[in-house]
């Protein structure tokens, strides 16, 4: 059978379809790893060239969202969001904009940030519809690693509760720890005793 699932008690059903949750950070090859903390909190980890990003609830995981109060139809687009706290080079995901819908459900790189505004690097909004109201932007949660694209496919991993242990022949063993629902840290394992 193709595209079917067999129930243990008998019978079959069509397999569920795929869901497009987003493009990889650099458009290159990535490895996806499941991370299930509980029945309510499960993630898919995107291992790419020197980074890990996180998907949850059908979309990319972001820090707390900031309210957008304006966006210019210019080259580049300038977004207004009071006290956003972003830095140049941060990746943000924008949703719920009314009017300038070309910004919705897309990822952008922050440039020329000020306290209350930031540019969308390389985005020419001259032909976009006018901003009307609303919108949210959130900084994408990302952890920096030293694993190259080729190495991410060679990583061995094991999960225990909210920790994912990572092992690769060219790196020190490491652990990825879920500290909150939207915060992760990657550290080398400091062995107290052993391994032997």
PDB file of C-alpha atoms in Angstrom:
ATOM      1  CA  UNK A   1       0.000   0.000   0.000  1.00  0.00           C
ATOM      2  CA  UNK A   2       1.162   3.529  -0.678  1.00  0.00           C
ATOM      3  CA  UNK A   3       0.182   6.619   1.325  1.00  0.00           C
ATOM      4  CA  UNK A   4      -1.808   4.506   3.778  1.00  0.00           C
ATOM      5  CA  UNK A   5      -1.549   3.718   7.485  1.00  0.00           C
ATOM      6  CA  UNK A   6      -2.527   0.335   8.897  1.00  0.00           C
ATOM      7  CA  UNK A   7      -4.239   0.276  12.303  1.00  0.00           C
ATOM      8  CA  UNK A   8      -2.946  -2.358  14.786  1.00  0.00           C
ATOM      9  CA  UNK A   9      -6.503  -3.627  15.288  1.00  0.00           C
ATOM     10  CA  UNK A  10      -7.102  -3.877  11.532  1.00  0.00           C
ATOM     11  CA  UNK A  11      -8.253  -1.541   8.808  1.00  0.00           C
ATOM     12  CA  UNK A  12      -6.427   1.297   7.094  1.00  0.00           C
ATOM     13  CA  UNK A  13      -6.661   5.027   6.530  1.00  0.00           C
ATOM     14  CA  UNK A  14      -4.981   7.526   4.267  1.00  0.00           C
ATOM     15  CA  UNK A  15      -1.826   9.009   5.724  1.00  0.00           C
ATOM     16  CA  UNK A  16      -2.061  12.626   6.859  1.00  0.00           C
ATOM     17  CA  UNK A  17      -0.678  15.226   4.510  1.00  0.00           C
ATOM     18  CA  UNK A  18       2.402  17.357   4.965  1.00  0.00           C
ATOM     19  CA  UNK A  19       2.247  20.885   6.331  1.00  0.00           C
ATOM     20  CA  UNK A  20       4.419  23.712   5.010  1.00  0.00           C
ATOM     21  CA  UNK A  21       5.675  25.543   8.102  1.00  0.00           C
ATOM     22  CA  UNK A  22       8.399  27.646   6.507  1.00  0.00           C
ATOM     23  CA  UNK A  23      11.621  27.787   4.583  1.00  0.00           C
ATOM     24  CA  UNK A  24      14.967  26.923   6.123  1.00  0.00           C
ATOM     25  CA  UNK A  25      17.049  29.875   7.296  1.00  0.00           C
ATOM     26  CA  UNK A  26      19.465  29.963   4.369  1.00  0.00           C
ATOM     27  CA  UNK A  27      17.533  27.819   1.905  1.00  0.00           C
ATOM     28  CA  UNK A  28      20.153  25.068   2.236  1.00  0.00           C
ATOM     29  CA  UNK A  29      20.026  21.503   3.456  1.00  0.00           C
ATOM     30  CA  UNK A  30      18.840  21.013   7.023  1.00  0.00           C
ATOM     31  CA  UNK A  31      18.127  18.124   9.339  1.00  0.00           C
ATOM     32  CA  UNK A  32      14.832  17.994  11.228  1.00  0.00           C
ATOM     33  CA  UNK A  33      14.773  16.406  14.692  1.00  0.00           C
ATOM     34  CA  UNK A  34      11.702  15.849  16.875  1.00  0.00           C
ATOM     35  CA  UNK A  35      11.796  17.164  20.458  1.00  0.00           C
ATOM     36  CA  UNK A  36       8.783  16.256  22.587  1.00  0.00           C
ATOM     37  CA  UNK A  37       8.814  17.775  26.052  1.00  0.00           C
ATOM     38  CA  UNK A  38       5.209  16.879  26.934  1.00  0.00           C
ATOM     39  CA  UNK A  39       1.868  16.171  25.290  1.00  0.00           C
ATOM     40  CA  UNK A  40       1.280  19.926  24.997  1.00  0.00           C
ATOM     41  CA  UNK A  41       4.820  21.034  24.111  1.00  0.00           C
ATOM     42  CA  UNK A  42       6.473  19.385  21.143  1.00  0.00           C
ATOM     43  CA  UNK A  43       8.970  20.955  18.758  1.00  0.00           C
ATOM     44  CA  UNK A  44      10.699  20.226  15.482  1.00  0.00           C
ATOM     45  CA  UNK A  45      14.333  21.345  15.523  1.00  0.00           C
ATOM     46  CA  UNK A  46      15.927  22.635  12.315  1.00  0.00           C
ATOM     47  CA  UNK A  47      19.652  21.852  12.382  1.00  0.00           C
ATOM     48  CA  UNK A  48      21.462  23.910   9.729  1.00  0.00           C
ATOM     49  CA  UNK A  49      24.909  25.334   9.079  1.00  0.00           C
ATOM     50  CA  UNK A  50      25.998  26.607  12.535  1.00  0.00           C
ATOM     51  CA  UNK A  51      22.480  27.044  13.937  1.00  0.00           C
ATOM     52  CA  UNK A  52      19.388  25.379  15.387  1.00  0.00           C
ATOM     53  CA  UNK A  53      15.915  26.890  14.958  1.00  0.00           C
ATOM     54  CA  UNK A  54      12.639  25.665  16.423  1.00  0.00           C
ATOM     55  CA  UNK A  55       9.138  25.041  15.072  1.00  0.00           C
ATOM     56  CA  UNK A  56       6.113  24.689  17.341  1.00  0.00           C
ATOM     57  CA  UNK A  57       2.352  24.638  16.780  1.00  0.00           C
ATOM     58  CA  UNK A  58       2.702  24.726  12.983  1.00  0.00           C
ATOM     59  CA  UNK A  59       5.037  27.701  12.782  1.00  0.00           C
ATOM     60  CA  UNK A  60       8.461  29.034  13.652  1.00  0.00           C
ATOM     61  CA  UNK A  61       9.122  29.731  17.339  1.00  0.00           C
ATOM     62  CA  UNK A  62       9.605  33.394  18.241  1.00  0.00           C
ATOM     63  CA  UNK A  63      10.257  35.351  21.399  1.00  0.00           C
ATOM     64  CA  UNK A  64       7.409  37.490  22.758  1.00  0.00           C
ATOM     65  CA  UNK A  65       5.758  39.412  19.953  1.00  0.00           C
ATOM     66  CA  UNK A  66       5.880  43.187  19.586  1.00  0.00           C
ATOM     67  CA  UNK A  67       2.955  45.233  18.266  1.00  0.00           C
ATOM     68  CA  UNK A  68       3.524  46.918  14.906  1.00  0.00           C
ATOM     69  CA  UNK A  69       2.075  50.433  14.625  1.00  0.00           C
ATOM     70  CA  UNK A  70       3.311  51.382  11.154  1.00  0.00           C
ATOM     71  CA  UNK A  71       5.120  50.275   7.996  1.00  0.00           C
ATOM     72  CA  UNK A  72       6.269  52.362   5.035  1.00  0.00           C
ATOM     73  CA  UNK A  73       5.683  51.429   1.406  1.00  0.00           C
ATOM     74  CA  UNK A  74       9.260  52.403   0.557  1.00  0.00           C
ATOM     75  CA  UNK A  75      12.626  50.933  -0.352  1.00  0.00           C
ATOM     76  CA  UNK A  76      13.464  49.508   2.138  1.00  0.00           C
ATOM     77  CA  UNK A  77      10.344  48.988   4.237  1.00  0.00           C
ATOM     78  CA  UNK A  78      10.613  50.674   7.656  1.00  0.00           C
ATOM     79  CA  UNK A  79       8.525  49.100  10.428  1.00  0.00           C
ATOM     80  CA  UNK A  80       7.502  50.947  13.592  1.00  0.00           C
ATOM     81  CA  UNK A  81       7.217  48.872  16.769  1.00  0.00           C
ATOM     82  CA  UNK A  82       7.715  50.650  20.092  1.00  0.00           C
ATOM     83  CA  UNK A  83      10.737  49.511  22.141  1.00  0.00           C
ATOM     84  CA  UNK A  84      11.142  46.374  20.029  1.00  0.00           C
ATOM     85  CA  UNK A  85      14.614  45.518  21.381  1.00  0.00           C
ATOM     86  CA  UNK A  86      15.898  44.005  18.130  1.00  0.00           C
ATOM     87  CA  UNK A  87      19.498  44.248  16.942  1.00  0.00           C
ATOM     88  CA  UNK A  88      20.778  44.603  13.391  1.00  0.00           C
ATOM     89  CA  UNK A  89      20.996  41.139  11.836  1.00  0.00           C
ATOM     90  CA  UNK A  90      18.197  39.638  13.960  1.00  0.00           C
ATOM     91  CA  UNK A  91      15.654  37.541  12.071  1.00  0.00           C
ATOM     92  CA  UNK A  92      11.996  38.435  12.732  1.00  0.00           C
ATOM     93  CA  UNK A  93       8.700  36.867  11.691  1.00  0.00           C
ATOM     94  CA  UNK A  94       5.776  39.193  10.917  1.00  0.00           C
ATOM     95  CA  UNK A  95       2.054  38.335  11.080  1.00  0.00           C
ATOM     96  CA  UNK A  96      -1.407  39.944  11.312  1.00  0.00           C
ATOM     97  CA  UNK A  97      -0.661  43.136   9.343  1.00  0.00           C
ATOM     98  CA  UNK A  98      -3.764  44.741   7.845  1.00  0.00           C
ATOM     99  CA  UNK A  99      -3.329  46.552   4.545  1.00  0.00           C
ATOM    100  CA  UNK A 100       0.297  45.735   3.737  1.00  0.00           C
ATOM    101  CA  UNK A 101      -0.420  42.006   3.674  1.00  0.00           C
ATOM    102  CA  UNK A 102       2.762  41.341   1.658  1.00  0.00           C
ATOM    103  CA  UNK A 103       4.554  41.315   5.031  1.00  0.00           C
ATOM    104  CA  UNK A 104       2.387  38.619   6.602  1.00  0.00           C
ATOM    105  CA  UNK A 105       3.770  35.194   7.488  1.00  0.00           C
ATOM    106  CA  UNK A 106       7.266  36.031   6.292  1.00  0.00           C
ATOM    107  CA  UNK A 107      10.723  36.146   7.790  1.00  0.00           C
ATOM    108  CA  UNK A 108      12.920  39.243   7.502  1.00  0.00           C
ATOM    109  CA  UNK A 109      16.358  40.457   8.590  1.00  0.00           C
ATOM    110  CA  UNK A 110      16.498  43.588  10.775  1.00  0.00           C
ATOM    111  CA  UNK A 111      18.687  46.496   9.603  1.00  0.00           C
ATOM    112  CA  UNK A 112      19.284  50.107  10.695  1.00  0.00           C
ATOM    113  CA  UNK A 113      17.303  49.675  13.883  1.00  0.00           C
ATOM    114  CA  UNK A 114      16.441  52.544  16.203  1.00  0.00           C
ATOM    115  CA  UNK A 115      14.580  52.343  19.510  1.00  0.00           C
ATOM    116  CA  UNK A 116      11.143  52.239  17.843  1.00  0.00           C
ATOM    117  CA  UNK A 117      11.821  51.389  14.165  1.00  0.00           C
ATOM    118  CA  UNK A 118      13.728  48.914  12.041  1.00  0.00           C
ATOM    119  CA  UNK A 119      14.243  48.325   8.326  1.00  0.00           C
ATOM    120  CA  UNK A 120      13.515  45.066   6.562  1.00  0.00           C
ATOM    121  CA  UNK A 121      16.862  44.429   4.911  1.00  0.00           C
ATOM    122  CA  UNK A 122      16.658  44.184   1.119  1.00  0.00           C
ATOM    123  CA  UNK A 123      12.856  44.490   0.949  1.00  0.00           C
ATOM    124  CA  UNK A 124      11.540  47.012  -1.573  1.00  0.00           C
ATOM    125  CA  UNK A 125       8.001  47.862  -0.489  1.00  0.00           C
ATOM    126  CA  UNK A 126       7.403  50.544  -3.118  1.00  0.00           C
ATOM    127  CA  UNK A 127       4.768  48.423  -4.858  1.00  0.00           C
ATOM    128  CA  UNK A 128       3.203  47.084  -1.631  1.00  0.00           C
ATOM    129  CA  UNK A 129      -0.307  48.108  -0.598  1.00  0.00           C
ATOM    130  CA  UNK A 130      -0.499  50.815   2.069  1.00  0.00           C
ATOM    131  CA  UNK A 131      -0.216  49.830   5.739  1.00  0.00           C
ATOM    132  CA  UNK A 132      -3.597  50.100   7.450  1.00  0.00           C
ATOM    133  CA  UNK A 133      -3.253  48.813  11.014  1.00  0.00           C
ATOM    134  CA  UNK A 134      -2.068  46.113  13.352  1.00  0.00           C
ATOM    135  CA  UNK A 135       0.567  43.494  13.038  1.00  0.00           C
ATOM    136  CA  UNK A 136       2.971  41.552  15.233  1.00  0.00           C
ATOM    137  CA  UNK A 137       6.684  40.900  14.914  1.00  0.00           C
ATOM    138  CA  UNK A 138       8.689  38.365  16.888  1.00  0.00           C
ATOM    139  CA  UNK A 139      12.397  37.632  16.983  1.00  0.00           C
ATOM    140  CA  UNK A 140      13.024  34.077  15.784  1.00  0.00           C
ATOM    141  CA  UNK A 141      14.469  31.808  18.478  1.00  0.00           C
ATOM    142  CA  UNK A 142      17.808  30.488  17.304  1.00  0.00           C
ATOM    143  CA  UNK A 143      20.805  28.823  18.942  1.00  0.00           C
ATOM    144  CA  UNK A 144      24.288  29.178  17.439  1.00  0.00           C
ATOM    145  CA  UNK A 145      26.275  25.953  16.989  1.00  0.00           C
ATOM    146  CA  UNK A 146      29.578  24.854  15.485  1.00  0.00           C
ATOM    147  CA  UNK A 147      28.046  22.019  13.433  1.00  0.00           C
ATOM    148  CA  UNK A 148      28.474  22.449   9.676  1.00  0.00           C
ATOM    149  CA  UNK A 149      25.845  21.401   7.143  1.00  0.00           C
ATOM    150  CA  UNK A 150      27.642  18.096   6.493  1.00  0.00           C
ATOM    151  CA  UNK A 151      28.021  17.378  10.220  1.00  0.00           C
ATOM    152  CA  UNK A 152      24.361  17.858  11.185  1.00  0.00           C
ATOM    153  CA  UNK A 153      23.516  14.612   9.382  1.00  0.00           C
ATOM    154  CA  UNK A 154      26.116  12.741  11.486  1.00  0.00           C
ATOM    155  CA  UNK A 155      24.925  13.943  14.917  1.00  0.00           C
ATOM    156  CA  UNK A 156      23.692  11.251  17.275  1.00  0.00           C
ATOM    157  CA  UNK A 157      21.085  12.446  19.743  1.00  0.00           C
ATOM    158  CA  UNK A 158      19.075  11.238  22.714  1.00  0.00           C
ATOM    159  CA  UNK A 159      16.446  13.107  24.709  1.00  0.00           C
ATOM    160  CA  UNK A 160      15.793  13.024  28.442  1.00  0.00           C
ATOM    161  CA  UNK A 161      12.915  15.270  29.593  1.00  0.00           C
ATOM    162  CA  UNK A 162      13.855  18.817  28.519  1.00  0.00           C
ATOM    163  CA  UNK A 163      17.449  18.021  27.475  1.00  0.00           C
ATOM    164  CA  UNK A 164      18.632  16.773  24.076  1.00  0.00           C
ATOM    165  CA  UNK A 165      22.108  15.253  24.246  1.00  0.00           C
ATOM    166  CA  UNK A 166      24.186  15.644  21.077  1.00  0.00           C
ATOM    167  CA  UNK A 167      27.264  13.668  20.059  1.00  0.00           C
ATOM    168  CA  UNK A 168      29.491  14.060  17.008  1.00  0.00           C
ATOM    169  CA  UNK A 169      32.968  12.619  16.420  1.00  0.00           C
ATOM    170  CA  UNK A 170      34.521  16.069  15.719  1.00  0.00           C
ATOM    171  CA  UNK A 171      32.905  17.940  18.654  1.00  0.00           C
ATOM    172  CA  UNK A 172      32.686  17.735  22.411  1.00  0.00           C
ATOM    173  CA  UNK A 173      29.442  16.122  23.586  1.00  0.00           C
ATOM    174  CA  UNK A 174      26.822  18.836  24.099  1.00  0.00           C
ATOM    175  CA  UNK A 175      23.364  19.270  25.531  1.00  0.00           C
ATOM    176  CA  UNK A 176      20.535  21.417  24.240  1.00  0.00           C
ATOM    177  CA  UNK A 177      18.379  22.455  27.190  1.00  0.00           C
ATOM    178  CA  UNK A 178      14.836  23.802  27.000  1.00  0.00           C
ATOM    179  CA  UNK A 179      14.808  26.431  29.763  1.00  0.00           C
ATOM    180  CA  UNK A 180      11.351  27.910  29.012  1.00  0.00           C
ATOM    181  CA  UNK A 181       8.728  27.301  26.325  1.00  0.00           C
ATOM    182  CA  UNK A 182      10.587  29.690  23.995  1.00  0.00           C
ATOM    183  CA  UNK A 183      14.168  29.571  25.287  1.00  0.00           C
ATOM    184  CA  UNK A 184      16.909  27.031  24.607  1.00  0.00           C
ATOM    185  CA  UNK A 185      20.615  26.909  25.469  1.00  0.00           C
ATOM    186  CA  UNK A 186      23.412  24.790  24.006  1.00  0.00           C
ATOM    187  CA  UNK A 187      26.399  23.938  26.212  1.00  0.00           C
ATOM    188  CA  UNK A 188      29.225  21.422  26.200  1.00  0.00           C
ATOM    189  CA  UNK A 189      28.757  18.641  28.718  1.00  0.00           C
ATOM    190  CA  UNK A 190      31.026  19.033  31.735  1.00  0.00           C
ATOM    191  CA  UNK A 191      31.649  15.460  32.830  1.00  0.00           C
ATOM    192  CA  UNK A 192      32.122  15.213  36.595  1.00  0.00           C
ATOM    193  CA  UNK A 193      33.263  11.585  36.584  1.00  0.00           C
ATOM    194  CA  UNK A 194      34.027   9.544  33.465  1.00  0.00           C
ATOM    195  CA  UNK A 195      33.272   8.507  30.829  1.00  0.00           C
ATOM    196  CA  UNK A 196      35.631   5.574  31.059  1.00  0.00           C
TER     197      UNK A 196
END
